[in-house]
């Protein structure tokens, strides 16, 4: 059982809610995915005077735990303010903390991330930090009070899959007891299965589902892949070898 | 167009149309053509005081299939002809879809989701839009599409309605009574939000530029994974650039971020846009239902045409016909 700040999720697939062709298709995708969490971004212009109310009500009506995020924030201060608005709007202490440091790769700013995580944790938030797979950064985030880590697979929306397998393996191995979610960069279900086979506790997908030709069907495909990957991890996969090992024993075979 | 009227005006049903945006005026004209006595109440001081004023006016049934359901394309195929028959200035030069070199895969994706286009290379792009020569290696050309200036089109529809014997009254308070008519057709867009629990507003921001240095003959859609834009030519080297899609009901002024992103994309289309004058920025709320599909809903003798989302000019003629079928007993 994996607990995210004391909560067990109904599914290890987390789904973002942006970029769908319509709220109806989003709802369909969330249902078919059986998503354990939905993330929602709080844009400034929507937060102002609660102008995003209608869309947020649609999100709440999904009946799935909501993880608000600070997407689009470029400074710690901006992220902290957005997190505080999100807590007010959604009535949850959970926050996916995103502080963008570079505009081409949308790479997280690890320094601002640690700073914002410390402020928010002290303020009673449960922070899910969107981070690179950096081991030292992970250590600092844990020290800042994070109990969950969310390393990227690849840049947001790139669909490149797990760019740094070595780094993700190392991160998993270094912090075996910390719930970890691969967030961002996953393009197809096999990428999600791969993350789960590595022992990650969940994956977070948005673009790969929302921008698919048939988002609901893609959501289902991801749900199956996440389940397959998790089962494979628990089943203790075989080790890779450089030489063939016959699956049929040679010794004792009849010589014809 | 009185010869299209089946019976004398006095014999037709009386209809109050609320709202003189694209939904209201297409409905009013369609009803009047079928013989209804139409009176339009407009809350604002002119036609199109809501989201219609900020529309792109692209009549692009096939391009819309990139993000909309198949129904949008199927239902809107007739709308280009409808506009051509009802207002002057419909341009049928097609649509050009392009992407900056590093996002050229977006063109392939757009092509997979759509139909009725030809894939063209540098020579083809230059032939269509000489000013874009040497700037793009591949694009999609949707020859069958068109565009119209929404503000001129609304004014033309209003004039046509008056020709048909209809009336428009401006500056009518929202609380004005609707009694005394056979039918009420409510086309008030986002203002009907309180009456429709499943309606939400989707914020859209647009810009008008004047750029004598660039000539374009048709709408150009610039694809980008994060900031797709379209640029629609109006008369006299004026260009409409649109539009953001934000799940927010804040109708306040355009943000710097949206403007910077949109202008960056325009600049990428042609650097000469750097010299363009910014004539206007605008923000509107697209009235939208959960499936983002425009709907006709009836309660007794009260009909709502609403939820145009981003398909006002594309689908309002079709919804107007659906509403008229109800009024004339065919629906």
Coordinates of C-alpha atoms in Angstrom, one line a residue:
Chain A
X1 CA 0.0 0.0 0.0
X2 CA 1.3 3.4 -0.9
X3 CA 0.2 6.4 1.1
X4 CA 0.4 9.9 -0.3
X5 CA 0.3 12.1 2.8
X6 CA -1.7 9.4 4.6
X7 CA -4.1 8.8 1.8
X8 CA -4.4 5.6 -0.3
X9 CA -5.4 6.3 -3.8
X10 CA -8.0 4.3 -5.7
X11 CA -5.6 4.1 -8.7
X12 CA -2.0 4.8 -9.4
X13 CA -2.8 6.9 -12.5
X14 CA -3.1 10.6 -11.9
X15 CA -4.7 12.6 -14.7
X16 CA -4.3 16.3 -15.6
X17 CA -7.4 18.2 -16.7
X18 CA -6.1 20.7 -19.2
X19 CA -6.3 20.8 -23.0
X20 CA -9.2 18.4 -23.5
X21 CA -11.6 19.1 -26.4
X22 CA -14.5 19.6 -24.0
X23 CA -15.3 19.1 -20.3
X24 CA -17.5 16.2 -21.4
X25 CA -14.6 14.4 -23.0
X26 CA -12.5 15.2 -19.9
X27 CA -15.1 13.6 -17.7
X28 CA -15.3 10.5 -19.9
X29 CA -11.5 10.2 -19.9
X30 CA -11.3 10.4 -16.1
X31 CA -14.0 7.7 -15.7
X32 CA -12.4 5.4 -18.2
X33 CA -9.0 5.9 -16.6
X34 CA -10.4 5.3 -13.1
X35 CA -8.0 8.1 -12.2
X36 CA -6.8 8.1 -8.6
X37 CA -6.2 11.9 -8.6
X38 CA -7.0 14.7 -11.0
X39 CA -4.8 17.7 -11.1
X40 CA -6.0 21.2 -12.0
X41 CA -4.1 24.4 -12.6
X42 CA -5.1 27.6 -11.1
X43 CA -4.5 30.4 -13.5
X44 CA -4.3 33.9 -12.1
X45 CA -7.0 35.3 -14.4
X46 CA -9.3 32.5 -13.3
X47 CA -8.5 32.9 -9.6
X48 CA -9.3 36.6 -9.7
X49 CA -12.8 37.0 -8.2
X50 CA -13.2 33.2 -8.6
X51 CA -13.8 33.6 -12.3
X52 CA -12.8 29.9 -12.8
X53 CA -15.7 28.7 -10.6
X54 CA -17.7 27.0 -13.4
X55 CA -14.7 24.9 -14.5
X56 CA -13.7 24.1 -10.9
X57 CA -17.2 22.9 -10.2
X58 CA -16.9 20.5 -13.2
X59 CA -13.6 19.2 -11.7
X60 CA -15.1 18.8 -8.2
X61 CA -18.1 17.0 -9.7
X62 CA -15.7 14.3 -11.0
X63 CA -15.7 12.9 -7.5
X64 CA -12.0 12.2 -7.6
X65 CA -9.4 13.7 -5.2
X66 CA -8.2 17.0 -6.6
X67 CA -4.5 17.9 -6.6
X68 CA -4.3 21.6 -7.5
X69 CA -1.1 22.7 -9.1
X70 CA 0.9 25.9 -9.6
X71 CA 1.5 25.5 -13.3
X72 CA 2.9 28.5 -15.1
X73 CA 4.6 30.0 -12.0
X74 CA 8.2 31.2 -12.4
X75 CA 9.1 32.3 -8.9
X76 CA 8.7 30.9 -5.5
X77 CA 6.6 33.8 -4.4
X78 CA 4.2 33.4 -7.3
X79 CA 3.9 29.7 -6.6
X80 CA 3.2 30.3 -2.9
X81 CA 0.5 32.8 -3.7
X82 CA -1.1 30.4 -6.2
X83 CA -1.0 27.6 -3.7
X84 CA -2.8 29.6 -1.1
X85 CA -5.5 30.5 -3.6
X86 CA -5.8 26.9 -4.6
X87 CA -6.3 25.8 -0.9
X88 CA -9.1 28.3 -0.6
X89 CA -10.8 27.3 -3.8
X90 CA -10.5 23.5 -3.5
X91 CA -10.4 23.1 0.3
X92 CA -7.4 20.9 0.3
X93 CA -3.8 21.1 1.7
X94 CA -2.5 19.2 -1.3
X95 CA -0.5 21.1 -3.8
X96 CA 1.5 20.0 -6.8
X97 CA 4.3 22.6 -6.7
X98 CA 5.6 23.6 -10.0
X99 CA 8.1 26.4 -10.4
X100 CA 9.4 26.7 -14.0
X101 CA 13.0 27.8 -14.4
X102 CA 13.5 27.6 -18.1
X103 CA 11.0 28.4 -20.8
X104 CA 12.1 26.1 -23.6
X105 CA 12.2 22.9 -21.6
X106 CA 9.8 24.1 -18.8
X107 CA 12.4 22.6 -16.5
X108 CA 11.8 23.1 -12.8
X109 CA 13.8 25.6 -10.9
X110 CA 15.1 23.4 -8.1
X111 CA 16.3 26.3 -6.0
X112 CA 13.0 28.1 -6.0
X113 CA 11.2 24.8 -5.6
X114 CA 13.0 24.0 -2.4
X115 CA 12.3 27.5 -1.1
X116 CA 8.6 27.4 -1.9
X117 CA 8.3 23.9 -0.5
X118 CA 9.7 25.0 2.8
X119 CA 7.4 28.0 3.0
X120 CA 4.3 25.9 2.1
X121 CA 5.1 23.0 4.4
X122 CA 5.5 25.4 7.3
X123 CA 2.1 26.8 6.3
X124 CA 0.5 23.4 6.6
X125 CA 0.5 22.3 2.9
X126 CA 1.2 18.7 1.7
X127 CA 3.6 19.5 -1.1
X128 CA 4.0 17.3 -4.3
X129 CA 7.1 18.9 -5.9
X130 CA 7.6 18.6 -9.6
X131 CA 11.3 18.2 -9.9
X132 CA 14.2 17.0 -12.0
X133 CA 15.6 13.5 -11.1
X134 CA 18.4 15.3 -9.2
X135 CA 19.4 13.3 -6.1
X136 CA 20.7 16.3 -4.1
X137 CA 17.6 18.3 -5.0
X138 CA 15.4 15.4 -3.8
X139 CA 17.3 15.3 -0.5
X140 CA 16.7 19.1 0.0
X141 CA 13.0 18.8 -0.8
X142 CA 12.6 16.0 1.7
X143 CA 14.4 18.1 4.3
X144 CA 12.1 21.0 3.4
X145 CA 9.2 18.8 4.5
X146 CA 8.0 17.1 1.3
X147 CA 6.8 13.5 1.8
X148 CA 6.2 12.8 -1.9
X149 CA 8.5 13.4 -4.9
X150 CA 7.5 13.9 -8.5
X151 CA 10.5 13.7 -10.9
X152 CA 10.0 14.4 -14.5
X153 CA 10.2 11.7 -17.2
X154 CA 11.0 14.3 -19.9
X155 CA 10.0 18.0 -20.5
X156 CA 6.2 18.7 -20.1
X157 CA 4.2 17.8 -23.1
X158 CA 7.2 16.4 -25.0
X159 CA 6.0 12.8 -25.0
X160 CA 9.6 11.6 -25.0
X161 CA 9.1 9.1 -22.2
X162 CA 11.7 8.4 -19.6
X163 CA 14.7 10.4 -20.7
X164 CA 17.1 9.4 -18.0
X165 CA 16.6 5.9 -16.9
X166 CA 19.8 5.8 -14.9
X167 CA 18.7 8.9 -13.0
X168 CA 15.2 7.6 -12.3
X169 CA 16.6 4.2 -11.1
X170 CA 19.1 6.0 -8.9
X171 CA 16.4 8.2 -7.4
X172 CA 14.1 5.2 -6.7
X173 CA 17.0 3.3 -5.1
X174 CA 18.1 6.2 -2.9
X175 CA 14.7 6.8 -1.4
X176 CA 13.0 3.5 -1.4
X177 CA 10.4 4.6 1.2
X178 CA 9.3 7.9 -0.3
X179 CA 6.2 7.7 -2.5
X180 CA 7.3 8.9 -6.0
X181 CA 5.4 9.8 -9.1
X182 CA 6.8 10.2 -12.5
X183 CA 5.3 13.4 -13.8
X184 CA 5.6 14.9 -17.2
X185 CA 7.0 13.8 -20.5
X186 CA 5.1 10.5 -20.8
X187 CA 3.8 10.0 -24.4
X188 CA 2.4 6.5 -24.7
X189 CA 1.2 3.8 -22.3
X190 CA 4.5 1.8 -22.6
X191 CA 6.3 4.7 -21.0
X192 CA 3.9 4.6 -18.1
X193 CA 4.3 0.9 -17.7
X194 CA 8.1 1.3 -17.8
X195 CA 7.9 3.9 -14.9
X196 CA 5.8 1.5 -12.9
X197 CA 8.2 -1.4 -13.6
X198 CA 11.0 0.7 -12.2
X199 CA 9.1 0.8 -8.9
X200 CA 7.6 4.3 -9.1
X201 CA 4.4 4.5 -7.2
X202 CA 2.2 6.4 -9.7
X203 CA 2.4 8.3 -12.9
X204 CA 0.8 11.7 -13.8
X205 CA -0.4 12.1 -17.4
X206 CA -2.0 15.1 -19.1
X207 CA -1.1 15.9 -22.7
X208 CA -0.7 12.3 -23.8
X209 CA -4.4 11.7 -23.0
X210 CA -5.9 15.1 -23.6
X211 CA -4.3 15.6 -27.0
X212 CA -4.9 12.0 -28.3
X213 CA -7.4 11.6 -31.1
X214 CA -9.7 9.7 -28.7
X215 CA -8.8 10.9 -25.1
X216 CA -11.1 8.5 -23.3
X217 CA -9.7 5.4 -25.1
X218 CA -6.1 6.6 -24.5
X219 CA -7.0 7.1 -20.8
X220 CA -8.1 3.5 -20.6
X221 CA -5.0 2.3 -22.3
X222 CA -2.9 4.2 -19.8
X223 CA -4.9 2.7 -16.9
X224 CA -4.1 -0.8 -18.2
X225 CA -0.5 0.0 -18.7
X226 CA -0.1 1.4 -15.2
X227 CA -1.7 -1.6 -13.7
X228 CA 0.4 -4.0 -15.9
X229 CA 3.6 -2.1 -14.9
X230 CA 2.7 -2.2 -11.2
X231 CA 1.9 -5.9 -11.3
X232 CA 5.2 -6.6 -13.1
X233 CA 7.1 -4.7 -10.4
X234 CA 5.4 -6.6 -7.6
X235 CA 6.1 -9.9 -9.5
X236 CA 9.8 -9.2 -9.3
X237 CA 11.0 -9.2 -12.9
X238 CA 13.9 -11.3 -14.1
X239 CA 17.3 -9.8 -14.5
X240 CA 18.6 -8.8 -17.9
X241 CA 21.5 -11.0 -19.1
X242 CA 24.1 -10.8 -21.8
X243 CA 23.8 -14.4 -22.8
X244 CA 20.9 -16.6 -23.8
X245 CA 19.5 -19.0 -21.3
X246 CA 17.3 -21.6 -22.9
X247 CA 13.9 -21.7 -21.5
X248 CA 13.7 -25.4 -22.3
X249 CA 16.2 -27.5 -20.3
X250 CA 18.8 -29.1 -22.6
X251 CA 20.0 -31.6 -20.1
X252 CA 18.0 -34.8 -20.0
X253 CA 16.6 -34.3 -23.5
X254 CA 16.2 -37.4 -25.6
X255 CA 18.9 -37.7 -28.2
X256 CA 17.3 -38.5 -31.5
Chain B
X1 CA -36.4 39.1 -50.1
X2 CA -40.1 39.4 -49.5
X3 CA -40.7 36.8 -52.2
X4 CA -39.2 34.2 -49.9
X5 CA -42.0 34.8 -47.4
X6 CA -44.7 32.2 -47.7
X7 CA -47.4 34.2 -46.2
X8 CA -48.1 37.9 -45.6
X9 CA -46.1 39.2 -42.6
X10 CA -49.2 39.8 -40.6
X11 CA -50.1 36.1 -40.7
X12 CA -46.8 34.8 -39.3
X13 CA -46.1 34.1 -35.7
X14 CA -44.7 37.0 -33.6
X15 CA -41.2 36.2 -32.2
X16 CA -39.1 38.1 -29.7
X17 CA -35.5 37.4 -30.2
X18 CA -33.3 38.4 -27.3
X19 CA -29.8 39.4 -28.2
X20 CA -28.3 40.8 -31.4
X21 CA -25.2 38.8 -31.6
X22 CA -24.5 36.2 -34.1
X23 CA -27.0 33.7 -32.7
X24 CA -29.7 36.3 -32.4
X25 CA -29.3 37.8 -35.8
X26 CA -29.0 34.6 -37.7
X27 CA -32.1 33.4 -35.9
X28 CA -34.0 36.6 -36.5
X29 CA -33.2 36.6 -40.2
X30 CA -34.0 33.0 -40.6
X31 CA -37.3 33.4 -38.8
X32 CA -38.2 36.5 -40.8
X33 CA -37.5 34.8 -44.0
X34 CA -39.9 32.1 -43.1
X35 CA -42.6 34.6 -42.4
X36 CA -42.3 35.4 -38.7
X37 CA -42.8 38.9 -37.4
X38 CA -39.5 39.4 -35.6
X39 CA -38.6 41.9 -33.0
X40 CA -35.0 41.8 -31.6
X41 CA -34.2 43.2 -28.2
X42 CA -30.6 44.1 -27.7
X43 CA -29.2 45.0 -24.3
X44 CA -26.3 46.9 -25.8
X45 CA -26.2 50.0 -27.9
X46 CA -25.2 48.1 -31.1
X47 CA -25.2 44.7 -32.7
X48 CA -22.7 42.2 -31.4
X49 CA -22.1 43.6 -28.0
X50 CA -21.0 40.2 -26.6
X51 CA -18.6 37.5 -27.7
X52 CA -19.5 37.8 -31.4
X53 CA -17.7 41.2 -31.6
X54 CA -14.4 39.4 -30.9
X55 CA -15.0 36.4 -33.3
X56 CA -12.5 35.4 -35.9
X57 CA -15.2 34.9 -38.5
X58 CA -13.4 31.8 -39.9
X59 CA -15.8 29.6 -41.8
X60 CA -13.6 26.5 -41.4
X61 CA -15.6 23.3 -41.0
X62 CA -12.6 21.0 -41.8
X63 CA -9.9 22.8 -39.7
X64 CA -12.2 22.8 -36.7
X65 CA -12.1 19.0 -36.8
X66 CA -8.6 19.2 -35.3
X67 CA -10.1 19.8 -31.8
X68 CA -13.9 19.6 -32.3
X69 CA -16.1 16.5 -32.7
X70 CA -17.1 15.2 -36.1
X71 CA -20.6 16.7 -35.6
X72 CA -19.2 20.2 -35.8
X73 CA -17.7 19.6 -39.2
X74 CA -20.8 17.7 -40.5
X75 CA -23.3 20.2 -39.3
X76 CA -21.4 23.3 -40.5
X77 CA -20.7 22.3 -44.1
X78 CA -23.7 24.4 -45.3
X79 CA -22.8 27.5 -43.3
X80 CA -20.3 28.9 -45.8
X81 CA -23.1 29.0 -48.4
X82 CA -25.5 30.5 -45.9
X83 CA -23.2 33.4 -45.2
X84 CA -22.4 33.9 -48.8
X85 CA -26.1 34.1 -49.6
X86 CA -26.9 36.5 -46.7
X87 CA -24.0 39.0 -46.3
X88 CA -21.6 40.6 -48.7
X89 CA -17.8 40.1 -48.2
X90 CA -17.5 36.4 -47.7
X91 CA -14.1 35.5 -48.9
X92 CA -13.6 31.9 -50.2
X93 CA -9.8 31.7 -50.3
X94 CA -9.4 28.7 -48.1
X95 CA -7.2 28.3 -44.9
X96 CA -3.5 27.9 -44.7
X97 CA -2.1 25.9 -41.8
X98 CA 1.6 26.3 -40.9
X99 CA 4.1 25.7 -38.1
X100 CA 7.5 27.1 -37.3
X101 CA 10.3 24.7 -38.4
X102 CA 10.9 23.2 -35.0
X103 CA 7.2 22.4 -34.5
X104 CA 6.6 21.0 -38.0
X105 CA 5.3 17.8 -36.5
X106 CA 2.3 19.7 -35.4
X107 CA 1.4 20.0 -39.1
X108 CA 1.4 16.3 -39.5
X109 CA -0.8 15.9 -36.4
X110 CA -3.2 18.5 -37.6
X111 CA -3.4 16.6 -40.9
X112 CA -4.2 13.3 -39.2
X113 CA -7.2 14.9 -37.4
X114 CA -8.6 16.7 -40.4
X115 CA -9.6 16.1 -44.0
X116 CA -10.2 18.0 -47.3
X117 CA -6.8 19.6 -47.5
X118 CA -3.7 19.3 -49.7
X119 CA -0.2 19.2 -48.3
X120 CA 1.9 21.9 -49.9
X121 CA 5.6 22.7 -49.9
X122 CA 7.5 25.9 -50.1
X123 CA 6.4 26.6 -53.7
X124 CA 2.8 26.0 -52.9
X125 CA 2.9 28.3 -49.9
X126 CA 4.7 31.0 -52.0
X127 CA 2.0 30.8 -54.7
X128 CA -0.8 31.3 -52.2
X129 CA 0.9 33.8 -50.0
X130 CA 3.9 35.5 -51.7
X131 CA 4.8 37.4 -48.5
X132 CA 5.5 34.1 -46.7
X133 CA 8.0 32.9 -49.4
X134 CA 11.1 31.1 -48.0
X135 CA 9.7 31.1 -44.5
X136 CA 7.9 27.7 -44.2
X137 CA 8.8 24.3 -45.8
X138 CA 5.4 22.6 -45.4
X139 CA 1.8 23.5 -44.8
X140 CA -1.8 22.3 -45.3
X141 CA -4.2 24.1 -47.6
X142 CA -7.9 23.8 -46.9
X143 CA -9.2 25.2 -50.3
X144 CA -12.9 24.9 -49.5
X145 CA -12.9 27.2 -46.5
X146 CA -13.7 30.9 -46.1
X147 CA -13.9 33.8 -43.8
X148 CA -16.0 36.9 -43.2
X149 CA -15.5 40.1 -41.1
X150 CA -17.8 39.4 -38.2
X151 CA -18.6 43.0 -37.4
X152 CA -19.6 43.8 -41.0
X153 CA -21.5 40.6 -41.2
X154 CA -23.6 41.4 -38.1
X155 CA -24.4 44.8 -39.5
X156 CA -25.4 43.3 -42.8
X157 CA -27.7 40.8 -41.1
X158 CA -29.3 43.6 -39.1
X159 CA -30.0 45.6 -42.2
X160 CA -31.4 42.5 -43.9
X161 CA -33.7 41.9 -41.0
X162 CA -35.1 45.4 -41.3
X163 CA -35.6 44.8 -45.1
X164 CA -37.6 41.7 -44.2
X165 CA -39.9 43.8 -42.0
X166 CA -38.2 43.0 -38.7
X167 CA -37.3 45.4 -36.0
X168 CA -34.3 45.9 -33.6
X169 CA -34.5 47.9 -30.4
X170 CA -31.2 48.7 -28.7
X171 CA -30.5 49.6 -25.0
X172 CA -33.3 47.3 -23.8
X173 CA -32.8 46.5 -20.1
X174 CA -32.3 42.8 -19.3
X175 CA -35.3 42.9 -17.1
X176 CA -37.6 44.0 -19.9
X177 CA -40.8 41.9 -20.2
X178 CA -41.1 39.3 -22.9
X179 CA -44.9 39.0 -22.9
X180 CA -47.2 39.6 -25.9
X181 CA -45.2 37.4 -28.4
X182 CA -46.1 34.0 -29.7
X183 CA -42.5 32.8 -29.2
X184 CA -39.4 34.1 -27.3
X185 CA -36.0 33.0 -28.7
X186 CA -33.3 33.7 -26.2
X187 CA -29.8 34.3 -27.7
X188 CA -28.2 36.2 -24.9
X189 CA -25.0 34.1 -24.8
X190 CA -23.2 34.3 -21.5
X191 CA -25.8 36.6 -20.0
X192 CA -28.1 33.5 -19.8
X193 CA -25.6 31.8 -17.5
X194 CA -27.9 32.2 -14.5
X195 CA -30.7 30.4 -16.3
X196 CA -28.6 27.5 -17.5
X197 CA -26.9 25.5 -14.8
X198 CA -24.5 23.7 -17.2
X199 CA -23.2 26.8 -18.9
X200 CA -19.8 28.2 -18.3
X201 CA -17.8 31.0 -19.9
X202 CA -14.5 30.3 -21.7
X203 CA -12.3 33.4 -21.8
X204 CA -10.9 34.4 -25.2
X205 CA -8.5 37.2 -26.0
X206 CA -7.8 38.8 -29.4
X207 CA -6.0 41.6 -31.0
X208 CA -6.5 43.8 -34.1
X209 CA -3.3 44.9 -35.9
X210 CA -2.7 47.1 -38.9
X211 CA 0.4 46.1 -40.9
X212 CA 0.7 47.6 -44.4
X213 CA 4.0 45.7 -44.9
X214 CA 2.3 42.3 -45.0
X215 CA -0.4 41.1 -47.3
X216 CA -2.2 37.8 -46.5
X217 CA -5.2 36.6 -48.5
X218 CA -6.7 34.0 -46.2
X219 CA -6.7 33.0 -42.5
X220 CA -3.4 31.5 -41.5
X221 CA -3.3 29.1 -38.5
X222 CA 0.1 29.0 -36.9
X223 CA 0.4 25.7 -35.0
X224 CA 2.4 25.5 -31.8
X225 CA 2.1 22.9 -29.0
X226 CA 1.4 25.6 -26.4
X227 CA 0.4 28.7 -28.2
X228 CA -1.6 28.0 -31.4
X229 CA -2.9 31.2 -33.0
X230 CA -4.8 32.2 -36.1
X231 CA -4.5 35.4 -38.1
X232 CA -7.4 36.5 -40.2
X233 CA -7.0 39.3 -42.8
X234 CA -9.6 42.1 -42.8
X235 CA -9.7 45.0 -45.3
X236 CA -6.9 47.6 -45.5
X237 CA -4.2 45.4 -44.1
X238 CA -5.9 45.0 -40.8
X239 CA -5.4 41.6 -39.1
X240 CA -7.4 39.9 -36.4
X241 CA -5.2 37.7 -34.2
X242 CA -6.9 35.1 -31.9
X243 CA -7.4 33.6 -29.6
X244 CA -6.7 32.3 -26.1
X245 CA -8.9 29.6 -24.6
X246 CA -8.9 29.9 -20.8
X247 CA -11.3 28.2 -18.5
X248 CA -12.1 31.5 -16.7
X249 CA -15.1 33.8 -16.6
X250 CA -13.0 36.8 -16.0
X251 CA -13.8 39.2 -18.9
X252 CA -11.2 41.7 -17.8
X253 CA -8.6 43.2 -20.1
X254 CA -6.1 41.1 -21.9
X255 CA -3.0 40.0 -19.9
X256 CA 0.5 40.8 -20.8
X257 CA 1.4 37.1 -21.0
X258 CA -1.4 36.4 -23.5
X259 CA -0.4 39.3 -25.6
X260 CA 3.3 38.5 -25.5
X261 CA 2.6 34.9 -26.5
X262 CA 0.3 35.8 -29.3
X263 CA 2.5 38.6 -30.7
X264 CA 5.5 36.3 -30.5
X265 CA 3.7 33.9 -32.7
X266 CA 2.6 36.6 -35.2
X267 CA 6.2 37.8 -35.3
X268 CA 7.3 34.3 -36.1
X269 CA 4.9 34.2 -39.0
X270 CA 6.5 37.3 -40.5
X271 CA 9.0 39.7 -38.8
X272 CA 7.5 42.6 -40.7
X273 CA 4.6 42.3 -38.2
X274 CA 7.1 43.9 -35.8
X275 CA 6.1 47.3 -37.3
X276 CA 2.4 46.6 -37.0
X277 CA 0.2 49.0 -35.1
X278 CA -1.9 47.5 -32.4
X279 CA -5.4 48.9 -33.0
X280 CA -7.4 47.0 -30.4
X281 CA -7.3 44.3 -27.8
X282 CA -10.5 42.5 -26.8
X283 CA -11.7 39.9 -24.4
X284 CA -14.9 37.9 -24.6
X285 CA -16.5 35.0 -22.8
X286 CA -17.6 32.2 -25.1
X287 CA -20.8 30.7 -23.8
X288 CA -20.2 27.0 -23.5
X289 CA -21.9 23.8 -22.5
X290 CA -20.0 20.7 -21.2
X291 CA -19.7 19.2 -24.7
X292 CA -18.7 22.5 -26.2
X293 CA -21.5 22.1 -28.7
X294 CA -24.0 24.8 -29.5
X295 CA -27.5 23.8 -28.5
X296 CA -31.2 24.6 -29.1
X297 CA -33.3 24.0 -26.0
X298 CA -37.0 24.5 -25.8
X299 CA -39.3 25.1 -22.8
X300 CA -42.8 25.7 -23.9
X301 CA -42.8 28.7 -26.2
X302 CA -39.4 29.8 -25.0
X303 CA -36.4 28.6 -27.1
X304 CA -32.8 29.0 -26.1
X305 CA -30.1 29.1 -28.8
X306 CA -26.8 29.2 -26.9
X307 CA -23.5 27.6 -26.1
X308 CA -21.8 28.7 -29.3
X309 CA -18.4 28.2 -27.7
X310 CA -15.9 28.9 -30.5
X311 CA -18.3 28.0 -33.3
X312 CA -20.7 31.0 -33.5
X313 CA -20.2 32.0 -37.1
X314 CA -19.8 28.3 -38.1
X315 CA -22.9 26.9 -36.5
X316 CA -25.3 29.7 -35.7
X317 CA -27.1 29.4 -39.2
X318 CA -27.7 25.7 -38.5
X319 CA -29.0 26.3 -35.0
X320 CA -31.2 29.2 -36.3
X321 CA -32.8 26.8 -38.8
X322 CA -33.4 24.2 -36.0
X323 CA -35.1 26.9 -33.9
X324 CA -37.2 28.1 -36.9
X325 CA -38.3 24.5 -37.4
X326 CA -39.6 24.5 -33.9
X327 CA -41.5 27.7 -34.3
X328 CA -43.0 26.6 -37.6
X329 CA -43.9 23.2 -36.3
X330 CA -41.3 21.1 -38.2
X331 CA -39.0 20.6 -35.2

